Amino acid sequence: MNFLKDYFKGMAIGAGAILPGISSGVLCVIFGIYEKLIDSILGIFKNFKENLKFLFPIILGGVFGVLVFGNILNYLLYSFPVQTKSIFIGLILGTIPSLFKEVHSKITFRLHYIIFLILALVIGILTVYFEKNLTTNSLLYFDYPYLIFSGFAMSIGIIVPGVSSTIILMLLGVYSTYLSSVSYLYFPVLIPIGIGLIIGGIIWICITKFLLNNYYGPSFYSIIGFTLGSIIILYPSMNSVLEIIISILCISIGFIISSSFKKV
């Protein structure tokens, strides 16, 4: 049962790596596995059997999510944008109370932590502007070093909650090429991006772990700020009272589901 739950979480996290406005890091936070995931990856050889048991279904689901489930979510986002985005917003809102509870169980609140939350929230809001004004036009030619660098940069959006890897790939002009390569399994593009992604992922995981170990309060409040900022990115445009009602219902459903994650 735990295997299936972690597998489905991995699918969503993998899909989040390729969908506009969705952050894999935020999904890890929503599912309550962000810190455990970092600890398991960095300490894989300390308790290999236990860590592998936790990581394997997530990684397996993540690969499947990138290759298959991402297309399903992409369809839902374009065919039912209000419902899909509203459920994601509800999922995010539902996890916020547990995030505050988690951070305050380990440290005492300090007023200056709010500054980090606000700064991260502002950065999250600014990404709305970038994402809405970027195009997905691709460069005509990529060399392997550039693709490796793109994968490295993309890892920031996967590891750091609320920072969309979509925006990073759009800025680098790689997004359309990346999506096409995923759809057609074009390995000459996927392999160098994957190499950069692995290298960058390890580096950013180490940085995140260092910050959580030494500056837990500011770091976790920043994570909460980035997570809240992603709500602005996801907020759907609504043109009728009916859509507003549907959005409220879907947000409520997402909130209830997310609130139950910690109990499962």
mmCIF file of C-alpha atoms in Angstrom:
data_model
loop_
_atom_site.group_PDB
_atom_site.id
_atom_site.type_symbol
_atom_site.label_atom_id
_atom_site.label_comp_id
_atom_site.label_asym_id
_atom_site.label_seq_id
_atom_site.Cartn_x
_atom_site.Cartn_y
_atom_site.Cartn_z
ATOM 1 C CA MET A 1 0.000 0.000 0.000
ATOM 2 C CA ASN A 2 2.798 2.424 0.901
ATOM 3 C CA PHE A 3 4.544 1.502 -2.358
ATOM 4 C CA LEU A 4 1.498 2.511 -4.402
ATOM 5 C CA LYS A 5 1.010 5.757 -2.480
ATOM 6 C CA ASP A 6 4.643 6.745 -2.962
ATOM 7 C CA TYR A 7 4.468 5.670 -6.609
ATOM 8 C CA PHE A 8 1.504 7.970 -7.277
ATOM 9 C CA LYS A 9 3.255 10.794 -5.436
ATOM 10 C CA GLY A 10 6.263 10.215 -7.671
ATOM 11 C CA MET A 11 4.062 10.400 -10.779
ATOM 12 C CA ALA A 12 2.728 13.787 -9.727
ATOM 13 C CA ILE A 13 6.226 15.047 -8.864
ATOM 14 C CA GLY A 14 7.530 13.867 -12.243
ATOM 15 C CA ALA A 15 4.657 15.529 -14.075
ATOM 16 C CA GLY A 16 5.361 18.723 -12.143
ATOM 17 C CA ALA A 17 8.821 18.840 -13.722
ATOM 18 C CA ILE A 18 7.356 19.478 -17.179
ATOM 19 C CA LEU A 19 4.067 21.323 -16.608
ATOM 20 C CA PRO A 20 3.789 25.132 -16.750
ATOM 21 C CA GLY A 21 3.291 26.720 -13.339
ATOM 22 C CA ILE A 22 3.800 23.504 -11.383
ATOM 23 C CA SER A 23 6.832 23.053 -9.155
ATOM 24 C CA SER A 24 8.053 19.575 -8.258
ATOM 25 C CA GLY A 25 9.437 20.997 -5.026
ATOM 26 C CA VAL A 26 6.025 22.329 -4.046
ATOM 27 C CA LEU A 27 4.472 18.917 -4.731
ATOM 28 C CA CYS A 28 7.085 17.307 -2.469
ATOM 29 C CA VAL A 29 6.114 19.811 0.243
ATOM 30 C CA ILE A 30 2.403 19.148 -0.326
ATOM 31 C CA PHE A 31 2.965 15.395 0.039
ATOM 32 C CA GLY A 32 4.989 15.958 3.229
ATOM 33 C CA ILE A 33 8.109 14.205 1.895
ATOM 34 C CA TYR A 34 10.399 17.158 1.048
ATOM 35 C CA GLU A 35 12.850 16.869 3.942
ATOM 36 C CA LYS A 36 12.719 13.075 4.024
ATOM 37 C CA LEU A 37 13.443 12.955 0.297
ATOM 38 C CA ILE A 38 16.526 15.147 0.728
ATOM 39 C CA ASP A 39 17.763 13.112 3.695
ATOM 40 C CA SER A 40 17.215 9.810 1.879
ATOM 41 C CA ILE A 41 19.095 10.928 -1.231
ATOM 42 C CA LEU A 42 22.060 12.369 0.660
ATOM 43 C CA GLY A 43 22.185 9.464 3.123
ATOM 44 C CA ILE A 44 21.438 6.706 0.628
ATOM 45 C CA PHE A 45 24.456 4.612 1.686
ATOM 46 C CA LYS A 46 24.030 5.144 5.431
ATOM 47 C CA ASN A 47 20.871 3.067 5.530
ATOM 48 C CA PHE A 48 20.782 1.789 1.981
ATOM 49 C CA LYS A 49 17.952 -0.738 2.252
ATOM 50 C CA GLU A 50 15.562 1.605 4.065
ATOM 51 C CA ASN A 51 16.351 4.621 1.872
ATOM 52 C CA LEU A 52 16.053 2.595 -1.327
ATOM 53 C CA LYS A 53 12.706 1.239 -0.157
ATOM 54 C CA PHE A 54 11.485 4.835 0.214
ATOM 55 C CA LEU A 55 13.104 6.277 -2.931
ATOM 56 C CA PHE A 56 12.447 3.492 -5.454
ATOM 57 C CA PRO A 57 8.650 3.911 -5.891
ATOM 58 C CA ILE A 58 9.001 7.711 -5.987
ATOM 59 C CA ILE A 59 11.720 7.592 -8.645
ATOM 60 C CA LEU A 60 9.822 4.951 -10.632
ATOM 61 C CA GLY A 61 6.634 7.008 -10.453
ATOM 62 C CA GLY A 62 8.572 10.161 -11.314
ATOM 63 C CA VAL A 63 9.918 8.645 -14.544
ATOM 64 C CA PHE A 64 6.440 7.422 -15.457
ATOM 65 C CA GLY A 65 5.000 10.842 -14.581
ATOM 66 C CA VAL A 66 7.408 12.621 -16.925
ATOM 67 C CA LEU A 67 6.790 10.240 -19.817
ATOM 68 C CA VAL A 68 3.064 9.548 -19.496
ATOM 69 C CA PHE A 69 1.224 11.181 -16.620
ATOM 70 C CA GLY A 70 2.490 14.638 -17.602
ATOM 71 C CA ASN A 71 0.476 14.394 -20.830
ATOM 72 C CA ILE A 72 -2.659 13.564 -18.845
ATOM 73 C CA LEU A 73 -2.179 16.515 -16.506
ATOM 74 C CA ASN A 74 -1.356 18.708 -19.472
ATOM 75 C CA TYR A 75 -4.689 17.700 -21.046
ATOM 76 C CA LEU A 76 -6.540 18.451 -17.805
ATOM 77 C CA LEU A 77 -4.848 21.847 -17.462
ATOM 78 C CA TYR A 78 -5.864 22.877 -20.980
ATOM 79 C CA SER A 79 -9.297 21.220 -21.102
ATOM 80 C CA PHE A 80 -10.408 21.921 -17.506
ATOM 81 C CA PRO A 81 -8.128 24.783 -16.368
ATOM 82 C CA VAL A 82 -10.397 26.160 -13.650
ATOM 83 C CA GLN A 83 -11.057 22.790 -12.014
ATOM 84 C CA THR A 84 -7.483 21.493 -12.292
ATOM 85 C CA LYS A 85 -5.749 24.665 -11.159
ATOM 86 C CA SER A 86 -8.249 25.165 -8.326
ATOM 87 C CA ILE A 87 -7.597 21.649 -7.005
ATOM 88 C CA PHE A 88 -3.849 22.372 -7.022
ATOM 89 C CA ILE A 89 -4.476 25.616 -5.132
ATOM 90 C CA GLY A 90 -6.524 23.695 -2.576
ATOM 91 C CA LEU A 91 -3.719 21.138 -2.241
ATOM 92 C CA ILE A 92 -1.235 23.938 -1.534
ATOM 93 C CA LEU A 93 -3.483 25.771 0.935
ATOM 94 C CA GLY A 94 -4.245 22.528 2.748
ATOM 95 C CA THR A 95 -0.582 21.863 3.446
ATOM 96 C CA ILE A 96 0.285 25.333 4.797
ATOM 97 C CA PRO A 97 -1.019 24.737 8.372
ATOM 98 C CA SER A 98 0.991 21.517 8.631
ATOM 99 C CA LEU A 99 4.098 23.320 7.358
ATOM 100 C CA PHE A 100 3.830 25.947 10.097
ATOM 101 C CA LYS A 101 3.156 23.213 12.648
ATOM 102 C CA GLU A 102 6.211 21.291 11.464
ATOM 103 C CA VAL A 103 8.597 24.236 11.579
ATOM 104 C CA HIS A 104 7.356 25.378 15.005
ATOM 105 C CA SER A 105 7.773 21.884 16.408
ATOM 106 C CA LYS A 106 11.515 22.263 15.833
ATOM 107 C CA ILE A 107 12.206 25.960 16.446
ATOM 108 C CA THR A 108 10.746 28.951 18.241
ATOM 109 C CA PHE A 109 9.139 31.596 16.056
ATOM 110 C CA ARG A 110 11.158 34.753 15.385
ATOM 111 C CA LEU A 111 9.575 37.868 13.888
ATOM 112 C CA HIS A 112 12.298 38.285 11.248
ATOM 113 C CA TYR A 113 11.305 34.924 9.718
ATOM 114 C CA ILE A 114 8.350 36.762 8.174
ATOM 115 C CA ILE A 115 10.809 38.799 6.084
ATOM 116 C CA PHE A 116 12.069 35.607 4.416
ATOM 117 C CA LEU A 117 8.512 34.445 3.791
ATOM 118 C CA ILE A 118 7.578 37.778 2.174
ATOM 119 C CA LEU A 119 10.730 37.894 0.016
ATOM 120 C CA ALA A 120 10.120 34.349 -1.242
ATOM 121 C CA LEU A 121 6.451 35.200 -1.855
ATOM 122 C CA VAL A 122 7.442 38.274 -3.898
ATOM 123 C CA ILE A 123 9.835 36.165 -5.987
ATOM 124 C CA GLY A 124 7.016 33.677 -6.542
ATOM 125 C CA ILE A 125 4.695 36.476 -7.691
ATOM 126 C CA LEU A 126 7.360 37.853 -10.043
ATOM 127 C CA THR A 127 7.543 34.478 -11.746
ATOM 128 C CA VAL A 128 3.924 35.032 -12.841
ATOM 129 C CA TYR A 129 5.074 37.972 -14.920
ATOM 130 C CA PHE A 130 7.959 36.036 -16.441
ATOM 131 C CA GLU A 131 5.905 32.960 -17.258
ATOM 132 C CA LYS A 132 3.104 34.959 -18.885
ATOM 133 C CA ASN A 133 5.512 36.964 -21.028
ATOM 134 C CA LEU A 134 7.917 34.239 -22.117
ATOM 135 C CA THR A 135 7.514 32.339 -25.330
ATOM 136 C CA THR A 136 8.303 28.693 -25.939
ATOM 137 C CA ASN A 137 10.273 29.312 -29.140
ATOM 138 C CA SER A 138 13.266 27.020 -29.361
ATOM 139 C CA LEU A 139 16.762 27.727 -30.497
ATOM 140 C CA LEU A 140 17.578 26.000 -33.760
ATOM 141 C CA TYR A 141 20.706 24.308 -32.474
ATOM 142 C CA PHE A 142 21.889 23.014 -29.118
ATOM 143 C CA ASP A 143 25.315 21.690 -28.306
ATOM 144 C CA TYR A 144 25.786 19.161 -25.519
ATOM 145 C CA PRO A 145 27.426 21.579 -23.008
ATOM 146 C CA TYR A 146 24.436 23.934 -23.371
ATOM 147 C CA LEU A 147 21.948 21.095 -22.850
ATOM 148 C CA ILE A 148 23.877 19.918 -19.778
ATOM 149 C CA PHE A 149 23.798 23.494 -18.446
ATOM 150 C CA SER A 150 20.040 23.655 -19.156
ATOM 151 C CA GLY A 151 19.531 20.477 -17.128
ATOM 152 C CA PHE A 152 21.625 21.927 -14.327
ATOM 153 C CA ALA A 153 19.525 25.112 -14.315
ATOM 154 C CA MET A 154 16.329 23.080 -14.520
ATOM 155 C CA SER A 155 17.302 21.263 -11.322
ATOM 156 C CA ILE A 156 16.809 24.526 -9.402
ATOM 157 C CA GLY A 157 13.122 24.507 -10.326
ATOM 158 C CA ILE A 158 12.776 20.878 -9.295
ATOM 159 C CA ILE A 159 14.546 21.113 -5.920
ATOM 160 C CA VAL A 160 13.495 24.607 -4.765
ATOM 161 C CA PRO A 161 9.747 24.715 -3.961
ATOM 162 C CA GLY A 162 7.796 27.311 -5.913
ATOM 163 C CA VAL A 163 10.482 27.928 -8.539
ATOM 164 C CA SER A 164 9.078 26.591 -11.811
ATOM 165 C CA SER A 165 11.534 24.735 -14.022
ATOM 166 C CA THR A 166 9.276 25.745 -16.916
ATOM 167 C CA ILE A 167 10.334 29.373 -16.545
ATOM 168 C CA ILE A 168 14.006 28.429 -16.448
ATOM 169 C CA LEU A 169 13.751 26.303 -19.601
ATOM 170 C CA MET A 170 11.769 29.031 -21.364
ATOM 171 C CA LEU A 171 14.431 31.601 -20.518
ATOM 172 C CA LEU A 172 17.061 29.275 -21.977
ATOM 173 C CA GLY A 173 14.951 28.609 -25.078
ATOM 174 C CA VAL A 174 14.867 24.866 -24.422
ATOM 175 C CA TYR A 175 11.299 24.268 -23.235
ATOM 176 C CA SER A 176 9.661 23.270 -26.546
ATOM 177 C CA THR A 177 12.617 21.099 -27.511
ATOM 178 C CA TYR A 178 12.524 19.436 -24.095
ATOM 179 C CA LEU A 179 8.787 18.682 -24.328
ATOM 180 C CA SER A 180 9.170 17.263 -27.848
ATOM 181 C CA SER A 181 12.116 15.144 -26.753
ATOM 182 C CA VAL A 182 10.103 13.732 -23.843
ATOM 183 C CA SER A 183 7.166 12.927 -26.136
ATOM 184 C CA TYR A 184 9.329 11.164 -28.727
ATOM 185 C CA LEU A 185 12.021 9.857 -26.334
ATOM 186 C CA TYR A 186 14.727 11.707 -28.264
ATOM 187 C CA PHE A 187 17.759 10.658 -26.239
ATOM 188 C CA PRO A 188 20.347 12.970 -27.888
ATOM 189 C CA VAL A 189 18.556 15.803 -26.045
ATOM 190 C CA LEU A 190 17.286 13.920 -22.983
ATOM 191 C CA ILE A 191 20.625 12.363 -21.993
ATOM 192 C CA PRO A 192 22.671 15.604 -21.704
ATOM 193 C CA ILE A 193 19.773 17.358 -19.960
ATOM 194 C CA GLY A 194 19.524 14.375 -17.612
ATOM 195 C CA ILE A 195 23.256 14.566 -16.843
ATOM 196 C CA GLY A 196 22.966 18.247 -15.961
ATOM 197 C CA LEU A 197 19.812 17.560 -13.962
ATOM 198 C CA ILE A 198 21.527 14.897 -11.848
ATOM 199 C CA ILE A 199 24.614 17.055 -11.225
ATOM 200 C CA GLY A 200 22.530 20.113 -10.394
ATOM 201 C CA GLY A 201 20.096 18.108 -8.297
ATOM 202 C CA ILE A 202 22.883 16.765 -6.079
ATOM 203 C CA ILE A 203 24.409 20.224 -5.665
ATOM 204 C CA TRP A 204 21.115 21.945 -4.856
ATOM 205 C CA ILE A 205 20.043 19.172 -2.507
ATOM 206 C CA CYS A 206 23.334 19.622 -0.609
ATOM 207 C CA ILE A 207 22.800 23.390 -0.465
ATOM 208 C CA THR A 208 19.206 22.945 0.709
ATOM 209 C CA LYS A 209 20.281 20.446 3.363
ATOM 210 C CA PHE A 210 22.989 22.836 4.588
ATOM 211 C CA LEU A 211 20.493 25.696 4.843
ATOM 212 C CA LEU A 212 17.937 23.548 6.671
ATOM 213 C CA ASN A 213 20.586 22.305 9.099
ATOM 214 C CA ASN A 214 22.062 25.729 9.844
ATOM 215 C CA TYR A 215 19.262 28.215 9.108
ATOM 216 C CA TYR A 216 16.149 26.111 9.567
ATOM 217 C CA GLY A 217 13.729 28.924 10.412
ATOM 218 C CA PRO A 218 14.581 31.312 7.548
ATOM 219 C CA SER A 219 14.916 28.418 5.089
ATOM 220 C CA PHE A 220 11.597 26.820 5.949
ATOM 221 C CA TYR A 221 9.771 30.156 5.985
ATOM 222 C CA SER A 222 11.245 30.812 2.541
ATOM 223 C CA ILE A 223 9.916 27.444 1.394
ATOM 224 C CA ILE A 224 6.467 28.417 2.691
ATOM 225 C CA GLY A 225 6.749 31.762 0.869
ATOM 226 C CA PHE A 226 7.677 30.086 -2.412
ATOM 227 C CA THR A 227 4.829 27.617 -1.909
ATOM 228 C CA LEU A 228 2.317 30.429 -1.383
ATOM 229 C CA GLY A 229 3.724 32.239 -4.407
ATOM 230 C CA SER A 230 2.872 29.281 -6.598
ATOM 231 C CA ILE A 231 -0.812 29.916 -5.834
ATOM 232 C CA ILE A 232 -0.559 33.187 -7.754
ATOM 233 C CA ILE A 233 0.968 31.334 -10.704
ATOM 234 C CA LEU A 234 -1.833 28.764 -10.705
ATOM 235 C CA TYR A 235 -4.769 31.139 -10.107
ATOM 236 C CA PRO A 236 -7.144 30.535 -13.042
ATOM 237 C CA SER A 237 -8.936 33.246 -14.987
ATOM 238 C CA MET A 238 -12.707 32.956 -14.475
ATOM 239 C CA ASN A 239 -15.423 34.537 -16.597
ATOM 240 C CA SER A 240 -18.643 33.589 -14.844
ATOM 241 C CA VAL A 241 -20.249 33.069 -11.446
ATOM 242 C CA LEU A 242 -20.539 29.364 -12.222
ATOM 243 C CA GLU A 243 -16.773 29.089 -12.749
ATOM 244 C CA ILE A 244 -16.183 30.885 -9.443
ATOM 245 C CA ILE A 245 -18.477 28.415 -7.642
ATOM 246 C CA ILE A 246 -16.754 25.457 -9.352
ATOM 247 C CA SER A 247 -13.361 26.901 -8.396
ATOM 248 C CA ILE A 248 -14.370 27.250 -4.737
ATOM 249 C CA LEU A 249 -15.646 23.659 -4.678
ATOM 250 C CA CYS A 250 -12.452 22.333 -6.280
ATOM 251 C CA ILE A 251 -10.266 24.362 -3.906
ATOM 252 C CA SER A 252 -12.228 22.848 -1.007
ATOM 253 C CA ILE A 253 -11.732 19.336 -2.398
ATOM 254 C CA GLY A 254 -7.998 19.945 -2.839
ATOM 255 C CA PHE A 255 -7.756 21.395 0.664
ATOM 256 C CA ILE A 256 -9.460 18.345 2.223
ATOM 257 C CA ILE A 257 -7.252 15.928 0.259
ATOM 258 C CA SER A 258 -4.075 17.801 1.160
ATOM 259 C CA SER A 259 -5.030 18.050 4.827
ATOM 260 C CA SER A 260 -5.413 14.266 4.922
ATOM 261 C CA PHE A 261 -1.933 13.558 3.494
ATOM 262 C CA LYS A 262 -0.274 13.826 6.901
ATOM 263 C CA LYS A 263 -2.776 11.379 8.349
ATOM 264 C CA VAL A 264 -2.178 8.716 5.710
#
